Amino acid sequence: MGNKRYSDSMQVNGLIQFDDWHDLYASRMETMRSSAVRDLFAAASRSDIISLSGGMPDIRNLPLETVSKVAADAVLKEGVAGLQYGSTTGREQTKEVVCRLMKDFDIEVVPSDVTITSGGQQALDLLGKIFISKDDLIITEGPTYLGALQAFSAYEPNIITIPFDEEGMLTHLLEEKLAELVAKSPHGKHGVKFLYTVPTFQNPGGVTMSLERRKHLLELSHKYKVLIIEDDPYGRLRFSGTPVPTLRSMDKNVVYLGTVSKVFAPGLRTGWVIAPRPILAKLNLAKQGADLCGSSLNQVIVEHYFNDTDWQGELDKMIALYTKRRDAMLEALEDYFPAEATWTHPEGGLFVWVTLPEYVDTPQLLSVALDKGVTFVPGDGCYPGGSGLGRNALRIAFCYEEPKNIREALRRLGEVIEERMELYRAFIDAGAL
Amino acid sequence: MGNKRYSDSMQVNGLIQFDDWHDLYASRMETMRSSAVRDLFAAASRSDIISLSGGMPDIRNLPLETVSKVAADAVLKEGVAGLQYGSTTGREQTKEVVCRLMKDFDIEVVPSDVTITSGGQQALDLLGKIFISKDDLIITEGPTYLGALQAFSAYEPNIITIPFDEEGMLTHLLEEKLAELVAKSPHGKHGVKFLYTVPTFQNPGGVTMSLERRKHLLELSHKYKVLIIEDDPYGRLRFSGTPVPTLRSMDKNVVYLGTVSKVFAPGLRTGWVIAPRPILAKLNLAKQGADLCGSSLNQVIVEHYFNDTDWQGELDKMIALYTKRRDAMLEALEDYFPAEATWTHPEGGLFVWVTLPEYVDTPQLLSVALDKGVTFVPGDGCYPGGSGLGRNALRIAFCYEEPKNIREALRRLGEVIEERMELYRAFIDAGAL
């Protein structure tokens, strides 16, 4: 299968193994990148590492006895239905639970407005699949959820990013961009397939889009006919401030994604899509080929958990935990990070986004940090590949470590950054930069 | 978003709903078809219907008490690990179980040769994703597994089908086809990305590729450098005859797919891929974007089931059940189907493939059969869309109904077919056809 090239080789057990199949892969594989977070997964589970990289919820306090009973009951009460193939779109009873959960966000839907997916991630993959042909335009926040970039990239779009501030996406820049696209197009069409946003406690920014910006975004979506995808995994993780309405509660044409990963257990891989019925019909069609159906047993467990246990009480405990950790993180940033650094101040979610001076390279910084026993996500992974953006930024998660560990990790990270910056300051002073 | 067209509408609650988003979909959606089997799912669960359509294993005799305890233990013993995000490629312990199971098929692998997928179906989707660019060539048996056609079609390949007889794929026709492709190509390359086969108890054929044909297929794969994907969901469901070695046991370059769906429970969505490491690395990369990771809890349950219970005993009971049902089906076909019909004689698996005279149209037949309370899969769904093939054939499954129901269903189906054929015979006699 063609000549062997070194670039088509990989290391297996320290030996180079050539990829005899390198000329068989689809063109999409040329740009598909591994997620830094996934690569850090192994490191993050080492006991000597303080992980600020993953978005893993801290479920160590979940009441295992209760969940164990829920799982046992799920098999006994639902019997074979929990172990058999199910409907592609998900169990009716699970959708009913979702409809009830959605009422808390002023989203009024019935089961046929909902499809259950394998976590929120599968929803992203399916939306990419049904909307994106090679070279189509899509818009995301910049930086954005790296898993969304991975999911969409498989379908080879061109991704336009719109920056945010503490009030969320800078919608006036979106407006300029859309106007520019229309003006440049010979047919007066912007050609954007969809705009993907995490408006509440954004990943990686931690910021929440203000009500004014939300209104402006929806205005633009009407004016320019742009489909909005609202990804909302963190909406229930608010520590302070006032809730802002979901985009879907303000506009029925918004596609809304939810998940139990951050409010119950990610290992059950249960998420959902709410979408206008014609879009949902296409998504369900794509889902048939992707997995036939999701796990019936997991859905039954989710039903029992949200119907029969004090899930809100468990979540409140988790929120209390995260609040302390966020506070510890923001305090440690003040104490240990250089004056040149800026960062976001999230009212919920899992992440803080830190911006360093342009000349600091966070991907390079990571290996030094690892030596010091700390992991984080270099910012470039939160931008489309090849954009060159985000190399002076980093995402740090406060969800998984104890406050004293967070403080210690940021102390070490502050040192590493300080060392780098001193070097650069010397160069600058010497006029070399 | 453009003008509304009637073809872009759908019925919702009896009202026509126009698809305002019709001009946003990716080109792949133009050819994506719904699976007849999935569409029949609702009908199949009606109590007045005898279903010969689905490939649902009959797990009604699974020991629910045991499985319930397995599920409860899974949570208690593995604790949070079973509920947290896991590795994209699957749990090490689950892969170890797979490696042990594979020894029964003379496949010697270690965990890093394995990726756990969400059923066998996700493996098909991921293989399509990493290998197929639009208009690439792939080869399958014809007819073939309709879920594979759905999975691959999302990536818009051109699909070449090779017929089979009772000895499996007609490999001399494959040889002719490859030679023809090479001869026609300006670069002397056949351009085939992979060949997908279900060599053992084929879906929908029920036939098993003989050892001679397997050797010939692997010879051709070497000579022409064609990657082989062996899908083996039914390999353990043998009722009679002698086992034939798996392709993967004969050649390490074969990509092998397995699943617990037909030997334990499909609702746990646990399958696996065994592939050369460079291919597996690409597949794992694609899997990150598709679902981050599979369900940890389901994997733990699978581990416990295969480590701690008499799963082989349960499977033997299931096989005894299916043997009687296959026998009932073959007998009823003799008794009730017309002399012009031919069908396969499977030594295992779930399906029989029936071929009727050219002039019988099984998609049309289905609605009549539904009126008589019987479902089956019209043969055209098992060929690539637009091929025009299989309209005189049907797939009937013997796995899910009691022998007396199978007999009754085939009696009714025989009548429906006979009525059609009488009509056609009259036309033929009158010289009208």
Coordinates of N, CA, C and O in Angstrom, one line a residue, chain B residues 55-160:
Chain B
G55 N -33.4 -8.4 14.3 CA -32.3 -9.3 14.7 C -32.2 -9.3 16.2 O -31.1 -9.5 16.7
M56 N -33.3 -9.0 16.9 CA -33.2 -8.9 18.4 C -33.0 -10.3 19.0 O -33.8 -11.2 18.7
P57 N -31.9 -10.5 19.7 CA -31.7 -11.8 20.4 C -32.9 -12.0 21.4 O -33.4 -11.0 21.9
D58 N -33.2 -13.2 21.6 CA -34.3 -13.5 22.6 C -33.6 -13.6 24.0 O -33.1 -14.7 24.3
I59 N -33.6 -12.5 24.7 CA -33.0 -12.5 26.0 C -34.0 -12.6 27.2 O -33.7 -12.4 28.3
R60 N -35.2 -13.1 26.8 CA -36.3 -13.1 27.8 C -36.0 -14.2 28.9 O -36.6 -14.1 30.0
N61 N -35.0 -15.1 28.6 CA -34.7 -16.1 29.7 C -33.4 -15.7 30.4 O -33.0 -16.5 31.3
L62 N -32.9 -14.5 30.2 CA -31.7 -14.1 30.9 C -32.0 -14.1 32.4 O -33.1 -13.7 32.8
P63 N -31.1 -14.6 33.3 CA -31.4 -14.6 34.7 C -31.3 -13.2 35.3 O -30.2 -12.7 35.7
L64 N -32.5 -12.6 35.4 CA -32.5 -11.2 35.8 C -32.0 -10.9 37.2 O -31.3 -9.9 37.5
E65 N -32.2 -11.9 38.1 CA -31.7 -11.8 39.5 C -30.2 -11.7 39.4 O -29.6 -10.8 40.1
T66 N -29.6 -12.6 38.6 CA -28.1 -12.6 38.5 C -27.6 -11.2 37.9 O -26.7 -10.6 38.4
V67 N -28.2 -10.8 36.8 CA -27.8 -9.6 36.2 C -28.0 -8.4 37.1 O -27.2 -7.5 37.1
S68 N -29.1 -8.4 37.8 CA -29.4 -7.3 38.8 C -28.2 -7.2 39.8 O -27.7 -6.1 40.1
K69 N -27.8 -8.4 40.3 CA -26.7 -8.4 41.3 C -25.4 -8.0 40.7 O -24.7 -7.2 41.3
V70 N -25.2 -8.4 39.4 CA -24.0 -8.0 38.7 C -24.0 -6.4 38.6 O -23.0 -5.8 38.8
A71 N -25.2 -5.8 38.3 CA -25.2 -4.4 38.1 C -25.0 -3.7 39.4 O -24.3 -2.7 39.5
A72 N -25.6 -4.2 40.5 CA -25.4 -3.6 41.8 C -23.9 -3.7 42.2 O -23.3 -2.7 42.7
D73 N -23.3 -4.9 42.1 CA -21.9 -5.1 42.4 C -21.0 -4.2 41.6 O -20.0 -3.7 42.1
A74 N -21.4 -4.0 40.3 CA -20.6 -3.1 39.4 C -20.4 -1.8 40.0 O -19.3 -1.2 40.0
V75 N -21.5 -1.2 40.6 CA -21.4 0.1 41.2 C -20.6 0.1 42.5 O -19.7 0.9 42.7
L76 N -21.0 -0.9 43.3 CA -20.3 -0.9 44.7 C -18.8 -1.3 44.6 O -18.0 -0.6 45.2
K77 N -18.5 -2.3 43.8 CA -17.1 -2.7 43.7 C -16.2 -1.8 43.0 O -15.1 -1.5 43.4
E78 N -16.7 -1.2 41.8 CA -15.8 -0.3 41.1 C -16.0 1.1 41.6 O -15.2 2.0 41.3
G79 N -17.1 1.3 42.3 CA -17.3 2.7 42.8 C -17.4 3.7 41.7 O -18.0 3.5 40.7
V80 N -16.7 4.8 42.0 CA -16.8 6.0 41.2 C -16.3 5.7 39.8 O -16.7 6.3 38.8
A81 N -15.3 4.8 39.7 CA -14.7 4.5 38.4 C -15.7 4.1 37.3 O -15.6 4.4 36.2
G82 N -16.8 3.4 37.8 CA -17.8 2.9 36.9 C -18.8 4.0 36.5 O -19.6 3.8 35.6
L83 N -18.7 5.2 37.2 CA -19.7 6.2 36.9 C -19.0 7.5 36.3 O -19.6 8.4 35.9
Q84 N -17.6 7.5 36.3 CA -16.9 8.6 35.8 C -16.6 8.4 34.3 O -16.8 7.3 33.7
Y85 N -16.1 9.5 33.7 CA -15.5 9.4 32.3 C -14.4 8.3 32.3 O -13.7 8.1 33.4
G86 N -14.3 7.6 31.2 CA -13.2 6.6 31.2 C -12.3 6.9 30.0 O -12.5 7.9 29.3
S87 N -11.4 6.0 29.7 CA -10.5 6.1 28.6 C -11.4 6.0 27.3 O -12.3 5.2 27.2
T88 N -11.0 6.7 26.2 CA -11.7 6.7 25.0 C -11.7 5.2 24.4 O -12.7 4.8 23.8
T89 N -10.6 4.5 24.6 CA -10.5 3.2 24.0 C -11.2 2.1 24.8 O -11.3 1.0 24.3
G90 N -11.6 2.4 26.0 CA -12.3 1.4 26.8 C -11.5 1.1 28.1 O -10.3 1.4 28.2
R91 N -12.2 0.4 29.0 CA -11.5 0.0 30.2 C -10.5 -1.1 30.0 O -10.8 -2.1 29.2
E92 N -9.4 -1.1 30.6 CA -8.4 -2.1 30.5 C -9.0 -3.5 30.8 O -8.8 -4.5 30.1
Q93 N -9.8 -3.5 31.9 CA -10.3 -4.8 32.4 C -11.3 -5.4 31.4 O -11.4 -6.6 31.2
T94 N -12.1 -4.5 30.7 CA -13.0 -5.0 29.7 C -12.2 -5.6 28.5 O -12.6 -6.6 28.0
K95 N -11.2 -4.9 28.2 CA -10.3 -5.4 27.0 C -9.7 -6.7 27.4 O -9.6 -7.6 26.5
E96 N -9.4 -6.9 28.7 CA -8.9 -8.2 29.1 C -9.9 -9.3 28.9 O -9.6 -10.4 28.5
V97 N -11.1 -9.0 29.2 CA -12.2 -10.0 29.0 C -12.3 -10.3 27.5 O -12.4 -11.5 27.1
V98 N -12.3 -9.3 26.7 CA -12.4 -9.5 25.2 C -11.2 -10.4 24.8 O -11.4 -11.3 24.0
C99 N -10.0 -10.1 25.3 CA -8.8 -10.9 24.9 C -9.1 -12.4 25.2 O -8.8 -13.3 24.4
R100 N -9.7 -12.6 26.4 CA -9.9 -14.0 26.8 C -11.0 -14.6 25.9 O -10.9 -15.8 25.4
L101 N -12.1 -13.9 25.6 CA -13.1 -14.4 24.7 C -12.6 -14.7 23.3 O -13.0 -15.7 22.7
M102 N -11.6 -13.9 22.9 CA -11.1 -14.0 21.5 C -10.3 -15.3 21.4 O -10.1 -15.8 20.3
K103 N -9.7 -15.8 22.5 CA -8.9 -17.0 22.4 C -9.8 -18.2 21.9 O -9.3 -19.1 21.2
D104 N -11.1 -18.2 22.2 CA -12.0 -19.2 21.7 C -12.0 -19.3 20.2 O -12.4 -20.3 19.6
F105 N -11.6 -18.2 19.5 CA -11.6 -18.1 18.1 C -10.2 -18.1 17.5 O -9.9 -17.6 16.4
D106 N -9.2 -18.6 18.4 CA -7.8 -18.6 18.0 C -7.3 -17.2 17.6 O -6.4 -17.1 16.8
I107 N -7.8 -16.2 18.3 CA -7.3 -14.9 18.1 C -6.5 -14.5 19.3 O -7.1 -14.4 20.4
E108 N -5.2 -14.3 19.1 CA -4.3 -14.0 20.3 C -4.0 -12.5 20.2 O -3.3 -12.0 19.4
V109 N -4.6 -11.8 21.2 CA -4.4 -10.3 21.2 C -4.2 -9.9 22.7 O -4.6 -10.6 23.6
V110 N -3.6 -8.7 22.8 CA -3.5 -8.0 24.1 C -4.4 -6.8 24.1 O -4.8 -6.3 23.1
P111 N -4.6 -6.3 25.3 CA -5.6 -5.1 25.4 C -5.3 -4.0 24.5 O -6.2 -3.4 24.0
S112 N -4.0 -3.7 24.2 CA -3.8 -2.5 23.3 C -4.1 -2.8 21.9 O -4.0 -1.9 21.0
D113 N -4.5 -4.0 21.5 CA -5.0 -4.3 20.2 C -6.5 -4.1 20.1 O -7.1 -4.3 19.0
V114 N -7.1 -3.7 21.2 CA -8.6 -3.7 21.3 C -9.1 -2.3 21.6 O -8.5 -1.6 22.4
T115 N -10.2 -1.9 20.9 CA -10.9 -0.7 21.4 C -12.4 -1.1 21.6 O -13.0 -1.8 20.8
I116 N -12.9 -0.7 22.8 CA -14.3 -1.0 23.1 C -15.2 0.0 22.4 O -14.9 1.2 22.5
T117 N -16.2 -0.4 21.8 CA -17.1 0.5 21.1 C -18.6 0.4 21.6 O -18.9 -0.5 22.3
S118 N -19.4 1.3 21.2 CA -20.8 1.3 21.6 C -21.5 0.4 20.7 O -22.1 0.8 19.7
G119 N -21.5 -0.9 21.0 CA -22.0 -1.9 20.1 C -21.1 -2.1 18.9 O -20.2 -1.3 18.7
G120 N -21.4 -3.1 18.1 CA -20.6 -3.2 16.8 C -20.9 -2.1 15.9 O -20.1 -1.7 15.1
Q121 N -22.1 -1.5 16.0 CA -22.5 -0.4 15.1 C -21.6 0.8 15.2 O -21.3 1.3 14.1
Q122 N -21.2 1.2 16.4 CA -20.3 2.3 16.4 C -18.9 2.0 15.7 O -18.3 2.9 15.1
A123 N -18.5 0.8 15.8 CA -17.3 0.4 15.1 C -17.4 0.6 13.6 O -16.5 1.1 12.9
L124 N -18.6 0.3 13.1 CA -18.8 0.5 11.6 C -18.8 1.9 11.3 O -18.2 2.3 10.3
D125 N -19.4 2.8 12.1 CA -19.4 4.2 11.9 C -18.0 4.8 11.9 O -17.6 5.5 11.0
L126 N -17.2 4.3 12.9 CA -15.9 4.9 13.0 C -15.0 4.4 11.8 O -14.1 5.2 11.3
L127 N -15.1 3.2 11.4 CA -14.3 2.7 10.3 C -14.7 3.4 9.0 O -13.9 3.8 8.2
G128 N -16.0 3.7 8.8 CA -16.4 4.5 7.7 C -15.8 5.9 7.8 O -15.3 6.4 6.8
K129 N -15.8 6.4 9.0 CA -15.2 7.8 9.2 C -13.8 7.9 8.9 O -13.3 8.9 8.2
I130 N -13.0 6.9 9.3 CA -11.5 7.0 9.1 C -11.1 6.6 7.7 O -10.0 7.1 7.2
F131 N -11.9 5.8 7.0 CA -11.4 5.4 5.7 C -12.1 6.0 4.4 O -11.5 6.1 3.4
I132 N -13.4 6.4 4.6 CA -14.1 6.8 3.4 C -14.2 8.3 3.2 O -14.7 9.0 4.0
S133 N -13.7 8.7 2.1 CA -14.0 10.1 1.6 C -15.0 9.9 0.5 O -15.2 8.8 0.0
K134 N -15.7 11.0 0.2 CA -16.8 11.0 -0.8 C -16.4 10.3 -2.0 O -15.3 10.6 -2.5
D135 N -17.2 9.4 -2.5 CA -17.0 8.6 -3.8 C -15.9 7.6 -3.8 O -15.6 7.0 -4.8
D136 N -15.3 7.3 -2.6 CA -14.4 6.2 -2.5 C -15.1 4.9 -2.7 O -16.3 4.8 -2.4
L137 N -14.3 3.9 -3.2 CA -14.9 2.6 -3.4 C -14.8 1.7 -2.1 O -13.7 1.7 -1.5
I138 N -15.8 1.0 -1.8 CA -15.7 -0.1 -0.8 C -16.5 -1.3 -1.4 O -17.3 -1.2 -2.3
I139 N -16.2 -2.5 -0.8 CA -16.8 -3.7 -1.3 C -17.5 -4.4 -0.1 O -17.0 -4.4 1.0
T140 N -18.7 -4.8 -0.3 CA -19.4 -5.6 0.7 C -20.0 -6.9 0.0 O -20.1 -6.9 -1.3
E141 N -20.5 -7.8 0.8 CA -21.3 -8.8 0.2 C -22.7 -8.2 -0.3 O -23.0 -7.1 0.2
G142 N -23.3 -8.8 -1.2 CA -24.6 -8.3 -1.7 C -25.6 -9.5 -1.7 O -25.4 -10.4 -2.6
P143 N -26.5 -9.5 -0.8 CA -26.9 -8.5 0.2 C -26.0 -8.5 1.4 O -25.2 -9.5 1.6
T144 N -26.1 -7.4 2.2 CA -25.2 -7.3 3.3 C -26.0 -6.7 4.5 O -27.2 -6.4 4.4
Y145 N -25.3 -6.6 5.6 CA -26.0 -6.1 6.8 C -26.4 -4.6 6.6 O -25.6 -3.8 6.3
L146 N -27.7 -4.4 6.8 CA -28.2 -3.1 6.4 C -27.7 -1.9 7.3 O -27.6 -0.8 6.9
G147 N -27.4 -2.3 8.5 CA -26.8 -1.3 9.4 C -25.4 -0.8 9.0 O -25.0 0.3 9.2
A148 N -24.6 -1.8 8.3 CA -23.3 -1.4 7.8 C -23.5 -0.5 6.6 O -22.8 0.5 6.5
L149 N -24.5 -0.7 5.8 CA -24.8 0.2 4.7 C -25.1 1.5 5.2 O -24.7 2.6 4.6
Q150 N -25.9 1.6 6.2 CA -26.3 2.9 6.8 C -25.1 3.6 7.4 O -24.9 4.8 7.2
A151 N -24.3 2.9 8.1 CA -23.1 3.5 8.7 C -22.1 4.1 7.6 O -21.7 5.2 7.7
F152 N -21.8 3.2 6.7 CA -20.9 3.6 5.6 C -21.4 4.7 4.7 O -20.7 5.6 4.3
S153 N -22.7 4.6 4.4 CA -23.3 5.6 3.5 C -23.2 7.0 4.0 O -23.2 7.9 3.1
A154 N -23.1 7.2 5.3 CA -22.9 8.6 5.8 C -21.7 9.3 5.2 O -21.6 10.5 5.2
Y155 N -20.7 8.4 4.8 CA -19.5 9.0 4.3 C -19.4 9.0 2.7 O -18.4 9.2 2.1
E156 N -20.6 8.6 2.1 CA -20.8 8.8 0.7 C -19.8 8.0 -0.2 O -19.3 8.5 -1.1
P157 N -19.7 6.7 0.1 CA -18.8 5.8 -0.8 C -19.6 5.3 -2.0 O -20.9 5.4 -2.0
N158 N -18.9 4.8 -3.0 CA -19.6 3.9 -4.0 C -19.4 2.5 -3.5 O -18.2 2.1 -3.3
I159 N -20.4 1.8 -3.4 CA -20.4 0.4 -2.8 C -20.6 -0.6 -3.9 O -21.5 -0.6 -4.7
I160 N -19.5 -1.5 -4.0 CA -19.6 -2.6 -5.0 C -20.1 -3.8 -4.2 O -19.5 -4.1 -3.1

